[in-house]
């Protein structure tokens, strides 16, 4: 018998298949009611099964009933994404090395000048000043931005 997490994951993936779209909207509480589970179970599935490393982007919209947007990133350039994320970034990256990757993306015409500058600001030491382990946080931020840029 499949675990509840597996069942919820399959249900959400079926929603993508049924919609013929790469974006779906769900309401966490309604989904939890449907599966007779706690809303935290839905959160668990979303944070472990629908990550940007697996080709998904999650946004939480609050207010007006609130909902969660799940975007399935297109797989063009997925080999390039995998290489950059796993080999070049890993679990931790310095600012200098991160800037090298960003500038390479810019020089390859994958991102615009504005995107390049925004990415640099998002990962610089001043932005991450309150973070204890800047290089790990920087790596996660950079991975997310690259997933979106290469989708």
mmCIF file of C-alpha atoms in Angstrom:
data_model
loop_
_atom_site.group_PDB
_atom_site.id
_atom_site.type_symbol
_atom_site.label_atom_id
_atom_site.label_comp_id
_atom_site.label_asym_id
_atom_site.label_seq_id
_atom_site.Cartn_x
_atom_site.Cartn_y
_atom_site.Cartn_z
ATOM 1 C CA UNK A 1 0.000 0.000 0.000
ATOM 2 C CA UNK A 2 1.357 3.413 -0.974
ATOM 3 C CA UNK A 3 2.149 6.002 1.659
ATOM 4 C CA UNK A 4 -0.107 9.022 1.893
ATOM 5 C CA UNK A 5 2.730 11.278 0.736
ATOM 6 C CA UNK A 6 3.097 9.201 -2.441
ATOM 7 C CA UNK A 7 -0.652 9.359 -3.080
ATOM 8 C CA UNK A 8 -0.745 13.144 -2.640
ATOM 9 C CA UNK A 9 2.273 13.544 -4.923
ATOM 10 C CA UNK A 10 0.645 11.442 -7.644
ATOM 11 C CA UNK A 11 -2.605 13.376 -7.287
ATOM 12 C CA UNK A 12 -0.811 16.697 -7.806
ATOM 13 C CA UNK A 13 1.114 15.323 -10.789
ATOM 14 C CA UNK A 14 -2.183 14.130 -12.278
ATOM 15 C CA UNK A 15 -3.479 17.680 -11.913
ATOM 16 C CA UNK A 16 -0.667 18.783 -14.228
ATOM 17 C CA UNK A 17 -1.566 16.056 -16.742
ATOM 18 C CA UNK A 18 -5.274 16.900 -16.615
ATOM 19 C CA UNK A 19 -4.739 20.642 -17.031
ATOM 20 C CA UNK A 20 -2.330 20.435 -19.991
ATOM 21 C CA UNK A 21 -0.672 23.411 -18.375
ATOM 22 C CA UNK A 22 2.560 23.918 -16.497
ATOM 23 C CA UNK A 23 0.860 25.846 -13.673
ATOM 24 C CA UNK A 24 -1.694 24.605 -11.161
ATOM 25 C CA UNK A 25 -3.351 26.245 -8.176
ATOM 26 C CA UNK A 26 -4.204 24.313 -5.053
ATOM 27 C CA UNK A 27 -5.691 25.236 -1.729
ATOM 28 C CA UNK A 28 -3.807 23.461 1.011
ATOM 29 C CA UNK A 29 -6.724 23.116 3.432
ATOM 30 C CA UNK A 30 -9.087 21.766 0.774
ATOM 31 C CA UNK A 31 -6.491 19.240 -0.349
ATOM 32 C CA UNK A 32 -5.892 18.210 3.268
ATOM 33 C CA UNK A 33 -9.655 17.705 3.729
ATOM 34 C CA UNK A 34 -9.805 15.626 0.560
ATOM 35 C CA UNK A 35 -7.067 13.292 1.853
ATOM 36 C CA UNK A 36 -8.208 13.438 5.503
ATOM 37 C CA UNK A 37 -4.830 14.637 6.680
ATOM 38 C CA UNK A 38 -3.297 17.651 8.380
ATOM 39 C CA UNK A 39 -2.356 20.631 6.185
ATOM 40 C CA UNK A 40 1.230 20.085 7.333
ATOM 41 C CA UNK A 41 1.188 16.785 5.381
ATOM 42 C CA UNK A 42 0.478 18.772 2.215
ATOM 43 C CA UNK A 43 3.330 21.142 3.105
ATOM 44 C CA UNK A 44 5.633 18.159 3.580
ATOM 45 C CA UNK A 45 4.789 16.779 0.131
ATOM 46 C CA UNK A 46 5.271 20.168 -1.502
ATOM 47 C CA UNK A 47 8.612 20.886 0.161
ATOM 48 C CA UNK A 48 10.083 17.427 -0.441
ATOM 49 C CA UNK A 49 8.557 16.288 -3.744
ATOM 50 C CA UNK A 50 8.085 19.534 -5.672
ATOM 51 C CA UNK A 51 11.438 21.284 -5.343
ATOM 52 C CA UNK A 52 13.180 23.413 -7.938
ATOM 53 C CA UNK A 53 15.839 20.699 -8.224
ATOM 54 C CA UNK A 54 13.039 18.418 -9.418
ATOM 55 C CA UNK A 55 11.760 21.020 -11.859
ATOM 56 C CA UNK A 56 9.069 22.788 -9.825
ATOM 57 C CA UNK A 57 8.628 26.254 -8.441
ATOM 58 C CA UNK A 58 6.220 26.823 -5.533
ATOM 59 C CA UNK A 59 4.671 30.156 -4.594
ATOM 60 C CA UNK A 60 2.318 30.721 -1.710
ATOM 61 C CA UNK A 61 -0.360 33.363 -2.213
ATOM 62 C CA UNK A 62 -1.962 34.688 0.945
ATOM 63 C CA UNK A 63 -5.213 36.544 1.415
ATOM 64 C CA UNK A 64 -8.572 36.088 -0.273
ATOM 65 C CA UNK A 65 -8.701 32.413 0.654
ATOM 66 C CA UNK A 66 -5.072 31.957 -0.313
ATOM 67 C CA UNK A 67 -3.694 29.282 -2.561
ATOM 68 C CA UNK A 68 -0.459 27.666 -3.605
ATOM 69 C CA UNK A 69 0.825 28.006 -7.159
ATOM 70 C CA UNK A 70 2.930 25.122 -8.432
ATOM 71 C CA UNK A 71 4.761 25.751 -11.675
ATOM 72 C CA UNK A 72 6.313 22.856 -13.541
ATOM 73 C CA UNK A 73 9.439 24.233 -15.150
ATOM 74 C CA UNK A 74 9.995 23.330 -18.742
ATOM 75 C CA UNK A 75 12.845 20.914 -19.305
ATOM 76 C CA UNK A 76 14.690 22.761 -22.039
ATOM 77 C CA UNK A 77 18.267 23.133 -20.944
ATOM 78 C CA UNK A 78 17.765 20.600 -18.142
ATOM 79 C CA UNK A 79 21.205 19.086 -18.772
ATOM 80 C CA UNK A 80 22.736 22.537 -18.476
ATOM 81 C CA UNK A 81 20.722 23.165 -15.289
ATOM 82 C CA UNK A 82 21.853 19.875 -13.791
ATOM 83 C CA UNK A 83 25.490 20.605 -14.592
ATOM 84 C CA UNK A 84 25.397 24.100 -13.128
ATOM 85 C CA UNK A 85 23.440 23.133 -10.030
ATOM 86 C CA UNK A 86 25.173 19.880 -9.132
ATOM 87 C CA UNK A 87 28.721 20.423 -10.325
ATOM 88 C CA UNK A 88 29.280 24.158 -10.211
ATOM 89 C CA UNK A 89 27.212 25.188 -7.194
ATOM 90 C CA UNK A 90 26.761 22.151 -4.971
ATOM 91 C CA UNK A 91 25.638 22.744 -1.376
ATOM 92 C CA UNK A 92 27.720 25.852 -0.791
ATOM 93 C CA UNK A 93 29.301 28.570 -2.927
ATOM 94 C CA UNK A 94 31.313 31.717 -2.333
ATOM 95 C CA UNK A 95 30.174 35.072 -3.656
ATOM 96 C CA UNK A 96 33.095 35.235 -6.087
ATOM 97 C CA UNK A 97 32.317 31.816 -7.589
ATOM 98 C CA UNK A 98 28.608 32.604 -7.769
ATOM 99 C CA UNK A 99 29.326 35.834 -9.655
ATOM 100 C CA UNK A 100 31.455 33.875 -12.124
ATOM 101 C CA UNK A 101 28.495 31.592 -12.869
ATOM 102 C CA UNK A 102 26.086 34.524 -13.204
ATOM 103 C CA UNK A 103 28.412 36.421 -15.523
ATOM 104 C CA UNK A 104 28.879 33.301 -17.618
ATOM 105 C CA UNK A 105 25.090 33.036 -17.990
ATOM 106 C CA UNK A 106 25.008 36.690 -19.063
ATOM 107 C CA UNK A 107 27.862 36.301 -21.554
ATOM 108 C CA UNK A 108 26.092 33.255 -23.004
ATOM 109 C CA UNK A 109 22.953 35.402 -23.525
ATOM 110 C CA UNK A 110 20.926 33.175 -21.199
ATOM 111 C CA UNK A 111 20.073 36.058 -18.872
ATOM 112 C CA UNK A 112 19.764 39.784 -19.491
ATOM 113 C CA UNK A 113 21.962 42.512 -18.033
ATOM 114 C CA UNK A 114 19.202 43.407 -15.578
ATOM 115 C CA UNK A 115 18.748 39.780 -14.469
ATOM 116 C CA UNK A 116 22.507 39.532 -14.025
ATOM 117 C CA UNK A 117 22.575 42.555 -11.723
ATOM 118 C CA UNK A 118 19.512 41.400 -9.763
ATOM 119 C CA UNK A 119 21.052 37.974 -9.220
ATOM 120 C CA UNK A 120 24.298 39.501 -7.972
ATOM 121 C CA UNK A 121 22.446 41.718 -5.500
ATOM 122 C CA UNK A 122 20.344 38.802 -4.232
ATOM 123 C CA UNK A 123 23.420 36.744 -3.323
ATOM 124 C CA UNK A 124 25.879 39.367 -2.098
ATOM 125 C CA UNK A 125 27.209 39.415 1.469
ATOM 126 C CA UNK A 126 25.340 42.589 2.367
ATOM 127 C CA UNK A 127 22.012 41.034 1.410
ATOM 128 C CA UNK A 128 22.849 37.906 3.411
ATOM 129 C CA UNK A 129 24.266 39.814 6.393
ATOM 130 C CA UNK A 130 21.938 38.256 8.983
ATOM 131 C CA UNK A 131 22.530 34.740 7.730
ATOM 132 C CA UNK A 132 24.952 32.539 9.668
ATOM 133 C CA UNK A 133 25.908 30.255 6.821
ATOM 134 C CA UNK A 134 25.912 32.629 3.867
ATOM 135 C CA UNK A 135 27.519 30.256 1.394
ATOM 136 C CA UNK A 136 24.846 27.575 1.863
ATOM 137 C CA UNK A 137 22.006 30.097 1.646
ATOM 138 C CA UNK A 138 23.703 31.717 -1.359
ATOM 139 C CA UNK A 139 23.881 28.326 -3.096
ATOM 140 C CA UNK A 140 20.150 27.694 -2.562
ATOM 141 C CA UNK A 141 19.181 31.163 -3.800
ATOM 142 C CA UNK A 142 21.420 30.831 -6.852
ATOM 143 C CA UNK A 143 20.030 27.373 -7.686
ATOM 144 C CA UNK A 144 16.468 28.709 -7.553
ATOM 145 C CA UNK A 145 17.294 31.658 -9.799
ATOM 146 C CA UNK A 146 19.065 29.419 -12.315
ATOM 147 C CA UNK A 147 16.137 26.982 -12.395
ATOM 148 C CA UNK A 148 13.810 29.814 -13.344
ATOM 149 C CA UNK A 149 16.261 31.437 -15.775
ATOM 150 C CA UNK A 150 16.906 28.202 -17.658
ATOM 151 C CA UNK A 151 13.284 27.090 -17.822
#
